Amino acid sequence: MFANHRDGIERGQMRDQETSNRRKLNLGIDAIGTVDTILCWDKLELCFGASFRFSTEAKFEITRELAIQQARLQKLLSKKNSAESFSFQENAKTLSEKIERIIETNDKRTFSFISDILNREGVSDVSAFCDVLKALGSAKNVLEPVRQNDLFRDIIRKIVKVLLKESIPLSLHVQSTLNKFMTELDRQLPETIFPISNARYIEEGRIRILKDYLRGYLRSNT
């Protein structure tokens, strides 16, 4: 009876630990260590055969890339103002282009109107003001929203790069070791390797994603 009670306590502690780990991951605290506690390397290694073992370096690199991916995905989901920020950039870019056209066409009346307003606000150079607008409109990867599919493509390519260092022969078909490994990774860390799929046969949907993201990449590396 005491043994059963002790086992129940230990299972409860493990569930608490898992919940705590996932909460840490969401907060971005010690993300690499947290991902490592979630991953089951025995199951991941089994995808490549019963005797296969990852090197310590490969485990760290895979864990690090997964932690970075988790942070990117969470940042993307929590970035509520990305649409407004992108709209601001587009407006700044459009306004700078309109001012440049006014300068190029020598529209003195409109130029004088803009210049008078800027002078009242303490801005003496219309061209300098236009340059500021251009800088705001062309700022890359700051306010521009990131496409989610790009994140899935990048994590797949980075992990495949690690696998190639381990001299693992990779091929692309439904029962391939690569597909089994990627699917197991995504099972342990849901929606990290593959986006949500509406495919009738999930395995076929995922192999198509692998082919799309790795077309040409594997050909040049294997």
Coordinates of N, CA, C and O in Angstrom, one line a residue, residues 111-211:
F111 N 5.4 72.2 -52.6 CA 6.6 72.1 -51.8 C 6.6 73.2 -50.7 O 7.0 73.0 -49.6
S112 N 6.2 74.4 -51.1 CA 6.1 75.5 -50.2 C 5.2 75.3 -49.0 O 5.4 75.6 -47.9
F113 N 4.0 74.7 -49.4 CA 3.0 74.3 -48.4 C 3.6 73.4 -47.3 O 3.5 73.6 -46.1
I114 N 4.3 72.3 -47.8 CA 4.9 71.3 -46.9 C 6.0 72.0 -46.1 O 6.1 71.8 -44.8
S115 N 6.8 72.8 -46.8 CA 8.0 73.5 -46.1 C 7.5 74.4 -45.0 O 8.1 74.4 -43.9
D116 N 6.4 75.1 -45.2 CA 5.9 76.1 -44.2 C 5.5 75.3 -42.9 O 5.7 75.7 -41.8
I117 N 4.8 74.2 -43.1 CA 4.3 73.4 -42.0 C 5.5 72.8 -41.2 O 5.5 72.9 -40.0
L118 N 6.5 72.3 -41.9 CA 7.6 71.7 -41.3 C 8.4 72.8 -40.5 O 8.9 72.5 -39.4
N119 N 8.5 74.0 -41.1 CA 9.3 75.1 -40.4 C 8.6 75.5 -39.1 O 9.3 75.7 -38.1
R120 N 7.2 75.5 -39.1 CA 6.5 75.8 -37.9 C 6.8 74.8 -36.8 O 6.7 75.1 -35.6
E121 N 7.0 73.5 -37.2 CA 7.3 72.4 -36.3 C 8.8 72.3 -36.0 O 9.2 71.3 -35.3
G122 N 9.6 73.2 -36.5 CA 11.0 73.2 -36.2 C 11.8 72.3 -37.1 O 13.0 72.0 -36.8
V123 N 11.3 71.9 -38.2 CA 12.0 71.1 -39.2 C 12.3 72.0 -40.4 O 11.4 72.5 -41.1
S124 N 13.6 72.3 -40.7 CA 14.0 73.2 -41.7 C 14.3 72.6 -43.1 O 14.3 73.4 -44.0
D125 N 14.5 71.3 -43.1 CA 14.9 70.7 -44.4 C 13.9 69.6 -44.8 O 13.8 68.6 -44.2
V126 N 13.2 69.9 -45.9 CA 12.2 69.0 -46.4 C 12.9 67.7 -46.9 O 12.4 66.6 -46.6
S127 N 14.0 67.8 -47.5 CA 14.7 66.6 -48.0 C 15.2 65.7 -46.8 O 15.1 64.4 -46.9
A128 N 15.6 66.3 -45.7 CA 16.0 65.5 -44.6 C 14.8 64.8 -44.0 O 14.9 63.6 -43.5
F129 N 13.7 65.5 -43.9 CA 12.5 64.9 -43.4 C 12.1 63.7 -44.3 O 11.7 62.6 -43.8
C130 N 12.2 63.9 -45.6 CA 11.9 62.8 -46.5 C 12.8 61.6 -46.3 O 12.4 60.4 -46.4
D131 N 14.1 61.8 -46.0 CA 15.1 60.8 -45.7 C 14.7 60.0 -44.5 O 14.8 58.7 -44.4
V132 N 14.2 60.7 -43.5 CA 13.7 60.0 -42.3 C 12.6 59.1 -42.6 O 12.5 57.9 -42.1
L133 N 11.6 59.6 -43.4 CA 10.5 58.7 -43.8 C 10.9 57.5 -44.5 O 10.4 56.4 -44.3
K134 N 11.9 57.7 -45.4 CA 12.4 56.6 -46.2 C 13.0 55.5 -45.3 O 12.9 54.3 -45.5
A135 N 13.8 56.0 -44.3 CA 14.4 55.1 -43.3 C 13.4 54.3 -42.6 O 13.5 53.1 -42.4
L136 N 12.3 55.0 -42.2 CA 11.2 54.3 -41.4 C 10.5 53.3 -42.3 O 10.2 52.2 -41.9
G137 N 10.3 53.6 -43.6 CA 9.6 52.7 -44.5 C 10.4 51.5 -45.0 O 9.9 50.5 -45.4
S138 N 11.8 51.6 -44.9 CA 12.6 50.6 -45.4 C 13.3 49.7 -44.3 O 14.1 48.8 -44.7
A139 N 12.9 49.9 -43.1 CA 13.5 49.1 -42.0 C 13.1 47.7 -42.1 O 11.9 47.4 -42.1
K140 N 14.1 46.8 -42.3 CA 13.8 45.4 -42.6 C 13.8 44.6 -41.3 O 14.6 44.8 -40.4
N141 N 12.9 43.6 -41.2 CA 12.8 42.7 -40.1 C 12.7 43.3 -38.7 O 13.1 42.7 -37.7
V142 N 12.1 44.5 -38.7 CA 11.9 45.1 -37.4 C 10.4 45.1 -37.1 O 9.9 44.6 -36.2
L143 N 9.7 45.8 -38.0 CA 8.2 45.9 -37.9 C 7.5 45.0 -38.8 O 6.3 44.7 -38.7
E144 N 8.2 44.6 -39.9 CA 7.6 43.7 -40.9 C 7.2 42.4 -40.3 O 8.0 41.7 -39.7
P145 N 6.0 41.9 -40.5 CA 5.6 40.6 -39.9 C 6.3 39.5 -40.6 O 6.6 39.4 -41.8
V146 N 6.7 38.5 -39.7 CA 7.4 37.3 -40.2 C 6.4 36.2 -40.6 O 5.3 36.1 -39.9
R147 N 6.6 35.6 -41.7 CA 5.7 34.5 -42.2 C 6.0 33.3 -41.4 O 7.1 32.8 -41.3
Q148 N 4.9 32.7 -40.9 CA 5.0 31.5 -40.0 C 5.7 30.3 -40.8 O 6.5 29.6 -40.3
N149 N 5.3 30.1 -42.1 CA 5.8 29.0 -42.9 C 7.4 29.1 -43.0 O 8.0 28.1 -43.1
D150 N 7.9 30.4 -43.0 CA 9.3 30.6 -43.1 C 10.0 30.0 -41.9 O 11.1 29.4 -42.0
L151 N 9.4 30.1 -40.7 CA 10.0 29.5 -39.5 C 10.1 28.0 -39.5 O 11.1 27.4 -39.1
F152 N 9.0 27.4 -40.0 CA 9.0 25.9 -40.1 C 10.0 25.4 -41.2 O 10.7 24.4 -41.0
R153 N 10.1 26.2 -42.3 CA 11.1 25.8 -43.3 C 12.6 25.9 -42.7 O 13.4 25.0 -42.9
D154 N 12.8 27.0 -42.0 CA 14.2 27.2 -41.4 C 14.5 26.2 -40.4 O 15.7 25.7 -40.4
I155 N 13.6 25.8 -39.5 CA 14.0 24.8 -38.5 C 14.2 23.4 -39.1 O 15.1 22.7 -38.7
I156 N 13.4 23.1 -40.1 CA 13.7 21.8 -40.8 C 15.1 21.8 -41.4 O 15.8 20.8 -41.3
R157 N 15.4 22.8 -42.1 CA 16.7 22.9 -42.8 C 17.9 22.9 -41.8 O 18.9 22.2 -42.0
K158 N 17.7 23.6 -40.7 CA 18.8 23.6 -39.7 C 19.0 22.2 -39.0 O 20.1 21.8 -38.8
I159 N 17.9 21.5 -38.8 CA 18.0 20.2 -38.1 C 18.6 19.2 -39.1 O 19.4 18.4 -38.8
V160 N 18.2 19.3 -40.4 CA 18.8 18.4 -41.4 C 20.3 18.7 -41.5 O 21.0 17.7 -41.7
K161 N 20.7 19.9 -41.4 CA 22.1 20.2 -41.5 C 22.9 19.5 -40.3 O 24.0 19.0 -40.5
V162 N 22.3 19.5 -39.1 CA 22.9 18.8 -38.0 C 22.9 17.3 -38.3 O 23.9 16.6 -38.0
L163 N 21.9 16.7 -38.9 CA 21.8 15.3 -39.2 C 22.9 14.9 -40.2 O 23.5 13.9 -40.1
L164 N 23.1 15.8 -41.2 CA 24.1 15.5 -42.2 C 25.5 15.5 -41.6 O 26.4 14.7 -42.0
K165 N 25.8 16.3 -40.5 CA 27.0 16.3 -39.9 C 27.3 14.9 -39.2 O 28.4 14.5 -39.0
E166 N 26.2 14.3 -38.8 CA 26.3 13.0 -38.1 C 26.4 11.8 -39.1 O 26.3 10.7 -38.8
S167 N 26.5 12.2 -40.4 CA 26.7 11.2 -41.5 C 25.5 10.3 -41.6 O 25.7 9.1 -41.8
I168 N 24.3 10.8 -41.4 CA 23.1 10.0 -41.5 C 22.6 10.0 -42.9 O 22.4 11.1 -43.5
P169 N 22.5 8.9 -43.6 CA 21.9 8.9 -45.0 C 20.4 9.2 -44.9 O 19.6 8.6 -44.2
L170 N 20.1 10.3 -45.7 CA 18.7 10.8 -45.6 C 18.0 10.6 -46.9 O 18.6 10.8 -48.0
S171 N 16.8 10.2 -46.9 CA 15.9 10.1 -48.1 C 14.5 10.6 -47.7 O 14.2 10.8 -46.5
L172 N 13.7 10.8 -48.7 CA 12.4 11.4 -48.5 C 11.3 10.5 -49.1 O 11.1 10.4 -50.3
H173 N 10.7 9.8 -48.2 CA 9.5 9.0 -48.5 C 8.7 8.8 -47.1 O 9.3 9.1 -46.1
V174 N 7.5 8.3 -47.2 CA 6.7 8.3 -46.0 C 7.3 7.5 -44.9 O 7.2 7.9 -43.7
Q175 N 7.9 6.4 -45.2 CA 8.5 5.5 -44.2 C 10.0 5.8 -44.0 O 10.7 5.0 -43.3
S176 N 10.5 6.9 -44.5 CA 11.9 7.2 -44.3 C 12.3 7.5 -42.9 O 11.5 8.0 -42.1
T177 N 13.6 7.3 -42.6 CA 14.0 7.6 -41.2 C 13.9 9.1 -40.9 O 13.6 9.6 -39.8
L178 N 14.1 10.0 -42.0 CA 14.0 11.4 -41.8 C 12.6 11.8 -41.4 O 12.4 12.6 -40.5
N179 N 11.6 11.3 -42.1 CA 10.2 11.6 -41.9 C 9.8 11.1 -40.5 O 9.1 11.8 -39.7
K180 N 10.3 9.9 -40.1 CA 10.0 9.4 -38.8 C 10.6 10.3 -37.7 O 9.9 10.6 -36.7
F181 N 11.8 10.7 -37.9 CA 12.5 11.5 -36.9 C 11.8 12.9 -36.7 O 11.5 13.4 -35.6
M182 N 11.5 13.6 -37.9 CA 10.9 14.9 -37.8 C 9.5 14.8 -37.2 O 9.1 15.6 -36.4
T183 N 8.8 13.7 -37.5 CA 7.4 13.5 -37.0 C 7.5 13.3 -35.4 O 6.7 13.8 -34.7
E184 N 8.5 12.5 -35.0 CA 8.7 12.2 -33.6 C 9.1 13.5 -32.8 O 8.6 13.8 -31.7
L185 N 9.9 14.3 -33.5 CA 10.3 15.6 -32.9 C 9.0 16.5 -32.7 O 8.8 17.1 -31.6
D186 N 8.2 16.5 -33.7 CA 7.0 17.4 -33.6 C 6.0 16.8 -32.7 O 5.2 17.5 -32.1
R187 N 6.0 15.5 -32.5 CA 5.1 14.8 -31.5 C 5.5 15.2 -30.1 O 4.6 15.5 -29.2
Q188 N 6.8 15.3 -29.8 CA 7.3 15.6 -28.5 C 7.2 17.1 -28.2 O 7.0 17.6 -27.1
L189 N 7.3 18.0 -29.3 CA 7.2 19.4 -29.2 C 6.2 19.8 -30.2 O 6.5 20.2 -31.3
P190 N 4.9 19.7 -29.9 CA 3.8 19.9 -31.0 C 3.9 21.2 -31.7 O 4.2 22.3 -31.1
E191 N 3.7 21.1 -33.0 CA 3.7 22.3 -33.9 C 4.9 23.1 -33.9 O 4.9 24.4 -34.0
T192 N 6.1 22.4 -33.7 CA 7.4 23.1 -33.7 C 8.1 22.8 -35.1 O 8.8 23.7 -35.6
I193 N 7.9 21.6 -35.6 CA 8.6 21.2 -36.8 C 7.6 21.4 -38.0 O 8.0 21.8 -39.1
F194 N 6.3 21.0 -37.8 CA 5.3 21.1 -38.8 C 4.2 22.0 -38.4 O 3.8 22.0 -37.2
P195 N 3.6 22.8 -39.3 CA 2.4 23.6 -38.9 C 1.2 22.6 -38.8 O 1.3 21.5 -39.2
I196 N 0.1 23.2 -38.3 CA -1.1 22.4 -38.2 C -1.5 21.9 -39.6 O -1.5 22.7 -40.5
S197 N -1.8 20.7 -39.7 CA -2.1 20.1 -41.1 C -3.6 19.7 -41.1 O -4.1 19.1 -40.2
N198 N -4.2 20.0 -42.2 CA -5.6 19.5 -42.5 C -5.6 18.4 -43.5 O -6.7 18.0 -43.9
A199 N -4.4 17.8 -43.7 CA -4.3 16.7 -44.7 C -5.1 15.5 -44.1 O -5.1 15.2 -42.9
R200 N -5.8 14.8 -45.0 CA -6.5 13.6 -44.6 C -5.6 12.5 -44.1 O -5.9 11.9 -43.1
Y201 N -4.4 12.4 -44.7 CA -3.4 11.4 -44.2 C -2.3 12.3 -43.7 O -1.5 12.8 -44.6
I202 N -2.1 12.4 -42.4 CA -1.2 13.3 -41.9 C 0.3 13.0 -42.3 O 1.0 14.0 -42.5
E203 N 0.6 11.8 -42.4 CA 2.0 11.4 -42.8 C 2.3 11.9 -44.2 O 3.4 12.4 -44.5
E204 N 1.3 11.8 -45.1 CA 1.5 12.2 -46.5 C 1.6 13.7 -46.5 O 2.4 14.3 -47.3
G205 N 0.8 14.4 -45.7 CA 0.9 15.9 -45.6 C 2.2 16.3 -45.2 O 2.8 17.3 -45.7
R206 N 2.8 15.7 -44.2 CA 4.1 16.1 -43.7 C 5.2 15.8 -44.6 O 6.2 16.6 -44.7
I207 N 5.1 14.7 -45.3 CA 6.2 14.4 -46.3 C 6.2 15.4 -47.4 O 7.3 15.7 -47.9
R208 N 5.0 15.9 -47.8 CA 5.0 16.9 -48.8 C 5.6 18.2 -48.3 O 6.3 18.9 -49.1
I209 N 5.4 18.5 -47.0 CA 6.1 19.7 -46.4 C 7.6 19.5 -46.4 O 8.3 20.5 -46.8
L210 N 8.0 18.3 -46.0 CA 9.5 18.1 -46.0 C 10.1 18.3 -47.4 O 11.1 18.9 -47.6
K211 N 9.4 17.7 -48.4 CA 9.9 17.8 -49.8 C 9.9 19.3 -50.3 O 10.9 19.7 -50.9

